[in-house]
């Protein structure tokens, strides 16, 4: 098992070195910094979800996005990060330099990837075309964290997987709750 973990750590590190050596230092630096910043605290996703709540046609998607992000925060930031306590790449490897302040000490899983994929997946469950655009933005935000050397690829991958699962679960749960609420209202209206 330790050999497998060593291989994963080596691949993680080498991918970050490749990104730092081949991509960083040019016009992409401010673009990736901006992408990472709009993902801070799920800001772009919370804003979008709240806006979607105002319209009947998109209300379920907005509610599911907020539910998915709340679950992601609880599972990722409050539980897994504190359980795993994986140091950031630039802390472990002195040859990697963080492009920006990461926000907290621990790296696994990526909160940016988790919240982005949770919200984008929840949106995709209700509105496919817009959801695909949201998933592209989620992928760019997740990649920006690698670019900035504040996460390992496995942090991003874990955040993405957990986010996708929570996004789907939140969409199903939101549908059930709202459908149940509507059927109760209809029954009360018949009396």
PDB file of C-alpha atoms in Angstrom:
ATOM      1  CA  UNK A   1       0.000   0.000   0.000  1.00  0.00           C
ATOM      2  CA  UNK A   2       2.832   2.377   0.854  1.00  0.00           C
ATOM      3  CA  UNK A   3       4.371   1.803  -2.603  1.00  0.00           C
ATOM      4  CA  UNK A   4       1.088   2.806  -4.252  1.00  0.00           C
ATOM      5  CA  UNK A   5       0.884   5.956  -2.104  1.00  0.00           C
ATOM      6  CA  UNK A   6       4.482   6.830  -3.037  1.00  0.00           C
ATOM      7  CA  UNK A   7       3.622   6.474  -6.735  1.00  0.00           C
ATOM      8  CA  UNK A   8       0.529   8.683  -6.334  1.00  0.00           C
ATOM      9  CA  UNK A   9       2.553  11.316  -4.434  1.00  0.00           C
ATOM     10  CA  UNK A  10       5.226  11.259  -7.121  1.00  0.00           C
ATOM     11  CA  UNK A  11       2.695  11.660  -9.947  1.00  0.00           C
ATOM     12  CA  UNK A  12       0.930  14.453  -8.023  1.00  0.00           C
ATOM     13  CA  UNK A  13       4.189  16.333  -7.540  1.00  0.00           C
ATOM     14  CA  UNK A  14       5.417  15.824 -11.114  1.00  0.00           C
ATOM     15  CA  UNK A  15       2.154  17.131 -12.576  1.00  0.00           C
ATOM     16  CA  UNK A  16       2.481  20.283 -10.465  1.00  0.00           C
ATOM     17  CA  UNK A  17       6.112  20.694 -11.555  1.00  0.00           C
ATOM     18  CA  UNK A  18       5.085  20.331 -15.193  1.00  0.00           C
ATOM     19  CA  UNK A  19       2.374  22.998 -14.815  1.00  0.00           C
ATOM     20  CA  UNK A  20       4.754  25.334 -12.958  1.00  0.00           C
ATOM     21  CA  UNK A  21       7.561  24.875 -15.500  1.00  0.00           C
ATOM     22  CA  UNK A  22       5.551  24.924 -18.730  1.00  0.00           C
ATOM     23  CA  UNK A  23       2.524  27.146 -18.118  1.00  0.00           C
ATOM     24  CA  UNK A  24       3.195  29.631 -15.328  1.00  0.00           C
ATOM     25  CA  UNK A  25       4.750  33.044 -15.662  1.00  0.00           C
ATOM     26  CA  UNK A  26       2.782  34.515 -18.542  1.00  0.00           C
ATOM     27  CA  UNK A  27      -0.610  35.817 -19.490  1.00  0.00           C
ATOM     28  CA  UNK A  28      -2.308  32.855 -17.787  1.00  0.00           C
ATOM     29  CA  UNK A  29      -1.207  33.981 -14.304  1.00  0.00           C
ATOM     30  CA  UNK A  30      -3.849  36.726 -13.888  1.00  0.00           C
ATOM     31  CA  UNK A  31      -6.517  34.616 -15.625  1.00  0.00           C
ATOM     32  CA  UNK A  32      -5.943  31.644 -13.330  1.00  0.00           C
ATOM     33  CA  UNK A  33      -5.734  33.904 -10.286  1.00  0.00           C
ATOM     34  CA  UNK A  34      -9.112  35.433 -11.203  1.00  0.00           C
ATOM     35  CA  UNK A  35     -10.674  31.996 -11.754  1.00  0.00           C
ATOM     36  CA  UNK A  36      -9.422  30.864  -8.369  1.00  0.00           C
ATOM     37  CA  UNK A  37     -10.671  34.025  -6.663  1.00  0.00           C
ATOM     38  CA  UNK A  38     -14.209  33.717  -8.056  1.00  0.00           C
ATOM     39  CA  UNK A  39     -14.263  30.214  -6.617  1.00  0.00           C
ATOM     40  CA  UNK A  40     -13.346  31.439  -3.107  1.00  0.00           C
ATOM     41  CA  UNK A  41     -16.051  30.428  -0.678  1.00  0.00           C
ATOM     42  CA  UNK A  42     -18.160  29.259  -3.622  1.00  0.00           C
ATOM     43  CA  UNK A  43     -18.919  32.947  -4.314  1.00  0.00           C
ATOM     44  CA  UNK A  44     -19.754  32.608  -8.013  1.00  0.00           C
ATOM     45  CA  UNK A  45     -21.922  29.552  -7.355  1.00  0.00           C
ATOM     46  CA  UNK A  46     -23.765  31.035  -4.379  1.00  0.00           C
ATOM     47  CA  UNK A  47     -24.487  34.187  -6.382  1.00  0.00           C
ATOM     48  CA  UNK A  48     -25.789  32.158  -9.324  1.00  0.00           C
ATOM     49  CA  UNK A  49     -27.881  29.892  -7.079  1.00  0.00           C
ATOM     50  CA  UNK A  50     -29.499  32.838  -5.304  1.00  0.00           C
ATOM     51  CA  UNK A  51     -30.321  34.454  -8.648  1.00  0.00           C
ATOM     52  CA  UNK A  52     -31.890  31.207  -9.857  1.00  0.00           C
ATOM     53  CA  UNK A  53     -34.163  31.137  -6.796  1.00  0.00           C
ATOM     54  CA  UNK A  54     -35.971  34.250  -8.077  1.00  0.00           C
ATOM     55  CA  UNK A  55     -37.367  32.509 -11.162  1.00  0.00           C
ATOM     56  CA  UNK A  56     -39.921  29.722 -10.997  1.00  0.00           C
ATOM     57  CA  UNK A  57     -38.341  27.858 -13.921  1.00  0.00           C
ATOM     58  CA  UNK A  58     -34.928  27.716 -12.230  1.00  0.00           C
ATOM     59  CA  UNK A  59     -35.889  27.647  -8.545  1.00  0.00           C
ATOM     60  CA  UNK A  60     -35.243  23.924  -8.083  1.00  0.00           C
ATOM     61  CA  UNK A  61     -31.789  24.240  -9.598  1.00  0.00           C
ATOM     62  CA  UNK A  62     -30.908  27.144  -7.307  1.00  0.00           C
ATOM     63  CA  UNK A  63     -32.127  25.271  -4.225  1.00  0.00           C
ATOM     64  CA  UNK A  64     -30.247  22.115  -5.243  1.00  0.00           C
ATOM     65  CA  UNK A  65     -27.060  24.096  -5.844  1.00  0.00           C
ATOM     66  CA  UNK A  66     -27.219  25.640  -2.371  1.00  0.00           C
ATOM     67  CA  UNK A  67     -27.968  22.270  -0.762  1.00  0.00           C
ATOM     68  CA  UNK A  68     -25.095  20.606  -2.642  1.00  0.00           C
ATOM     69  CA  UNK A  69     -22.649  23.325  -1.617  1.00  0.00           C
ATOM     70  CA  UNK A  70     -23.751  23.167   2.016  1.00  0.00           C
ATOM     71  CA  UNK A  71     -23.243  19.394   2.021  1.00  0.00           C
ATOM     72  CA  UNK A  72     -19.876  19.885   0.304  1.00  0.00           C
ATOM     73  CA  UNK A  73     -18.765  22.390   2.921  1.00  0.00           C
ATOM     74  CA  UNK A  74     -19.740  20.028   5.744  1.00  0.00           C
ATOM     75  CA  UNK A  75     -18.193  16.924   4.166  1.00  0.00           C
ATOM     76  CA  UNK A  76     -15.112  18.508   2.583  1.00  0.00           C
ATOM     77  CA  UNK A  77     -14.087  21.469   4.682  1.00  0.00           C
ATOM     78  CA  UNK A  78     -15.342  20.565   8.128  1.00  0.00           C
ATOM     79  CA  UNK A  79     -14.794  16.809   8.063  1.00  0.00           C
ATOM     80  CA  UNK A  80     -12.356  15.496   5.413  1.00  0.00           C
ATOM     81  CA  UNK A  81      -9.818  18.338   5.522  1.00  0.00           C
ATOM     82  CA  UNK A  82      -9.590  18.018   9.302  1.00  0.00           C
ATOM     83  CA  UNK A  83      -9.451  14.226   9.120  1.00  0.00           C
ATOM     84  CA  UNK A  84      -6.744  13.972   6.428  1.00  0.00           C
ATOM     85  CA  UNK A  85      -4.773  17.169   7.254  1.00  0.00           C
ATOM     86  CA  UNK A  86      -2.697  17.026   4.059  1.00  0.00           C
ATOM     87  CA  UNK A  87      -0.315  19.999   3.816  1.00  0.00           C
ATOM     88  CA  UNK A  88      -0.454  22.223   0.738  1.00  0.00           C
ATOM     89  CA  UNK A  89       1.994  21.391  -2.089  1.00  0.00           C
ATOM     90  CA  UNK A  90       4.031  24.581  -1.690  1.00  0.00           C
ATOM     91  CA  UNK A  91       4.465  23.762   2.022  1.00  0.00           C
ATOM     92  CA  UNK A  92       5.725  20.230   1.365  1.00  0.00           C
ATOM     93  CA  UNK A  93       7.814  21.085  -1.713  1.00  0.00           C
ATOM     94  CA  UNK A  94       9.973  24.192  -1.425  1.00  0.00           C
ATOM     95  CA  UNK A  95      10.490  24.341  -5.203  1.00  0.00           C
ATOM     96  CA  UNK A  96       6.764  25.054  -5.707  1.00  0.00           C
ATOM     97  CA  UNK A  97       5.570  28.598  -5.151  1.00  0.00           C
ATOM     98  CA  UNK A  98       1.950  29.434  -4.413  1.00  0.00           C
ATOM     99  CA  UNK A  99       0.512  31.947  -6.868  1.00  0.00           C
ATOM    100  CA  UNK A 100      -2.024  33.065  -4.246  1.00  0.00           C
ATOM    101  CA  UNK A 101      -2.988  32.564  -0.610  1.00  0.00           C
ATOM    102  CA  UNK A 102      -4.853  29.248  -0.363  1.00  0.00           C
ATOM    103  CA  UNK A 103      -7.340  30.261   2.333  1.00  0.00           C
ATOM    104  CA  UNK A 104      -6.710  27.460   4.825  1.00  0.00           C
ATOM    105  CA  UNK A 105      -3.928  25.077   5.837  1.00  0.00           C
ATOM    106  CA  UNK A 106      -5.117  21.785   4.442  1.00  0.00           C
ATOM    107  CA  UNK A 107      -5.154  20.576   0.892  1.00  0.00           C
ATOM    108  CA  UNK A 108      -7.339  17.447   0.685  1.00  0.00           C
ATOM    109  CA  UNK A 109      -9.923  17.624  -0.801  1.00  0.00           C
ATOM    110  CA  UNK A 110     -10.026  20.818  -2.831  1.00  0.00           C
ATOM    111  CA  UNK A 111     -12.903  22.925  -1.546  1.00  0.00           C
ATOM    112  CA  UNK A 112     -12.908  24.923  -4.788  1.00  0.00           C
ATOM    113  CA  UNK A 113     -13.294  21.773  -6.887  1.00  0.00           C
ATOM    114  CA  UNK A 114     -15.849  20.287  -4.515  1.00  0.00           C
ATOM    115  CA  UNK A 115     -18.112  23.355  -4.345  1.00  0.00           C
ATOM    116  CA  UNK A 116     -17.760  24.066  -8.062  1.00  0.00           C
ATOM    117  CA  UNK A 117     -18.618  20.535  -9.183  1.00  0.00           C
ATOM    118  CA  UNK A 118     -21.385  20.187  -6.577  1.00  0.00           C
ATOM    119  CA  UNK A 119     -23.077  23.375  -7.797  1.00  0.00           C
ATOM    120  CA  UNK A 120     -22.470  22.765 -11.499  1.00  0.00           C
ATOM    121  CA  UNK A 121     -23.708  19.172 -11.299  1.00  0.00           C
ATOM    122  CA  UNK A 122     -26.862  20.218  -9.431  1.00  0.00           C
ATOM    123  CA  UNK A 123     -27.514  22.843 -12.114  1.00  0.00           C
ATOM    124  CA  UNK A 124     -26.823  20.313 -14.880  1.00  0.00           C
ATOM    125  CA  UNK A 125     -29.407  17.931 -13.400  1.00  0.00           C
ATOM    126  CA  UNK A 126     -32.135  20.509 -14.072  1.00  0.00           C
ATOM    127  CA  UNK A 127     -30.801  22.496 -17.056  1.00  0.00           C
ATOM    128  CA  UNK A 128     -28.449  20.489 -19.272  1.00  0.00           C
ATOM    129  CA  UNK A 129     -27.136  23.222 -21.606  1.00  0.00           C
ATOM    130  CA  UNK A 130     -26.455  25.754 -18.882  1.00  0.00           C
ATOM    131  CA  UNK A 131     -25.136  22.944 -16.712  1.00  0.00           C
ATOM    132  CA  UNK A 132     -22.512  22.016 -19.295  1.00  0.00           C
ATOM    133  CA  UNK A 133     -21.236  25.614 -19.276  1.00  0.00           C
ATOM    134  CA  UNK A 134     -21.192  25.516 -15.479  1.00  0.00           C
ATOM    135  CA  UNK A 135     -19.212  22.264 -15.551  1.00  0.00           C
ATOM    136  CA  UNK A 136     -16.651  23.872 -17.881  1.00  0.00           C
ATOM    137  CA  UNK A 137     -16.313  26.784 -15.441  1.00  0.00           C
ATOM    138  CA  UNK A 138     -16.000  24.292 -12.556  1.00  0.00           C
ATOM    139  CA  UNK A 139     -13.174  22.506 -14.396  1.00  0.00           C
ATOM    140  CA  UNK A 140     -11.377  25.800 -15.042  1.00  0.00           C
ATOM    141  CA  UNK A 141     -11.686  26.824 -11.391  1.00  0.00           C
ATOM    142  CA  UNK A 142     -10.381  23.416 -10.319  1.00  0.00           C
ATOM    143  CA  UNK A 143      -7.448  23.647 -12.746  1.00  0.00           C
ATOM    144  CA  UNK A 144      -6.637  27.140 -11.459  1.00  0.00           C
ATOM    145  CA  UNK A 145      -5.905  25.570  -8.073  1.00  0.00           C
ATOM    146  CA  UNK A 146      -3.321  23.260  -9.651  1.00  0.00           C
ATOM    147  CA  UNK A 147      -1.893  26.153 -11.623  1.00  0.00           C
ATOM    148  CA  UNK A 148      -1.496  28.130  -8.396  1.00  0.00           C
ATOM    149  CA  UNK A 149       0.275  25.150  -6.707  1.00  0.00           C
ATOM    150  CA  UNK A 150      -2.180  25.203  -3.801  1.00  0.00           C
ATOM    151  CA  UNK A 151      -3.606  21.717  -4.482  1.00  0.00           C
ATOM    152  CA  UNK A 152      -2.389  18.370  -5.710  1.00  0.00           C
ATOM    153  CA  UNK A 153      -4.181  16.675  -8.631  1.00  0.00           C
ATOM    154  CA  UNK A 154      -5.596  14.042  -6.254  1.00  0.00           C
ATOM    155  CA  UNK A 155      -7.098  16.845  -4.127  1.00  0.00           C
ATOM    156  CA  UNK A 156      -8.842  18.172  -7.230  1.00  0.00           C
ATOM    157  CA  UNK A 157      -9.965  14.725  -8.346  1.00  0.00           C
ATOM    158  CA  UNK A 158     -11.408  13.898  -4.905  1.00  0.00           C
ATOM    159  CA  UNK A 159     -13.171  17.269  -4.715  1.00  0.00           C
ATOM    160  CA  UNK A 160     -14.586  16.756  -8.190  1.00  0.00           C
ATOM    161  CA  UNK A 161     -15.903  13.248  -7.439  1.00  0.00           C
ATOM    162  CA  UNK A 162     -17.415  14.214  -4.095  1.00  0.00           C
ATOM    163  CA  UNK A 163     -18.945  17.323  -5.681  1.00  0.00           C
ATOM    164  CA  UNK A 164     -20.536  15.337  -8.508  1.00  0.00           C
ATOM    165  CA  UNK A 165     -22.043  12.828  -6.072  1.00  0.00           C
ATOM    166  CA  UNK A 166     -23.355  15.567  -3.781  1.00  0.00           C
ATOM    167  CA  UNK A 167     -24.700  17.577  -6.732  1.00  0.00           C
ATOM    168  CA  UNK A 168     -26.721  14.588  -7.951  1.00  0.00           C
ATOM    169  CA  UNK A 169     -27.921  13.761  -4.436  1.00  0.00           C
ATOM    170  CA  UNK A 170     -28.966  17.363  -3.813  1.00  0.00           C
ATOM    171  CA  UNK A 171     -30.908  17.460  -7.098  1.00  0.00           C
ATOM    172  CA  UNK A 172     -32.797  14.265  -6.238  1.00  0.00           C
ATOM    173  CA  UNK A 173     -33.474  15.424  -2.683  1.00  0.00           C
ATOM    174  CA  UNK A 174     -34.610  18.876  -3.816  1.00  0.00           C
ATOM    175  CA  UNK A 175     -36.996  17.325  -6.330  1.00  0.00           C
ATOM    176  CA  UNK A 176     -38.485  15.016  -3.684  1.00  0.00           C
ATOM    177  CA  UNK A 177     -38.861  17.751  -1.074  1.00  0.00           C
ATOM    178  CA  UNK A 178     -40.477  20.218  -3.475  1.00  0.00           C
ATOM    179  CA  UNK A 179     -42.754  17.560  -5.006  1.00  0.00           C
ATOM    180  CA  UNK A 180     -43.847  16.460  -1.529  1.00  0.00           C
ATOM    181  CA  UNK A 181     -44.488  20.061  -0.510  1.00  0.00           C
ATOM    182  CA  UNK A 182     -46.562  20.664  -3.666  1.00  0.00           C
ATOM    183  CA  UNK A 183     -48.620  17.502  -3.188  1.00  0.00           C
ATOM    184  CA  UNK A 184     -49.372  18.473   0.438  1.00  0.00           C
ATOM    185  CA  UNK A 185     -50.462  21.951  -0.694  1.00  0.00           C
ATOM    186  CA  UNK A 186     -52.677  20.462  -3.396  1.00  0.00           C
ATOM    187  CA  UNK A 187     -54.335  18.093  -0.912  1.00  0.00           C
ATOM    188  CA  UNK A 188     -54.980  20.947   1.518  1.00  0.00           C
ATOM    189  CA  UNK A 189     -56.428  23.003  -1.344  1.00  0.00           C
ATOM    190  CA  UNK A 190     -58.892  20.187  -2.231  1.00  0.00           C
ATOM    191  CA  UNK A 191     -60.457  20.246   1.231  1.00  0.00           C
TER     192      UNK A 191
END
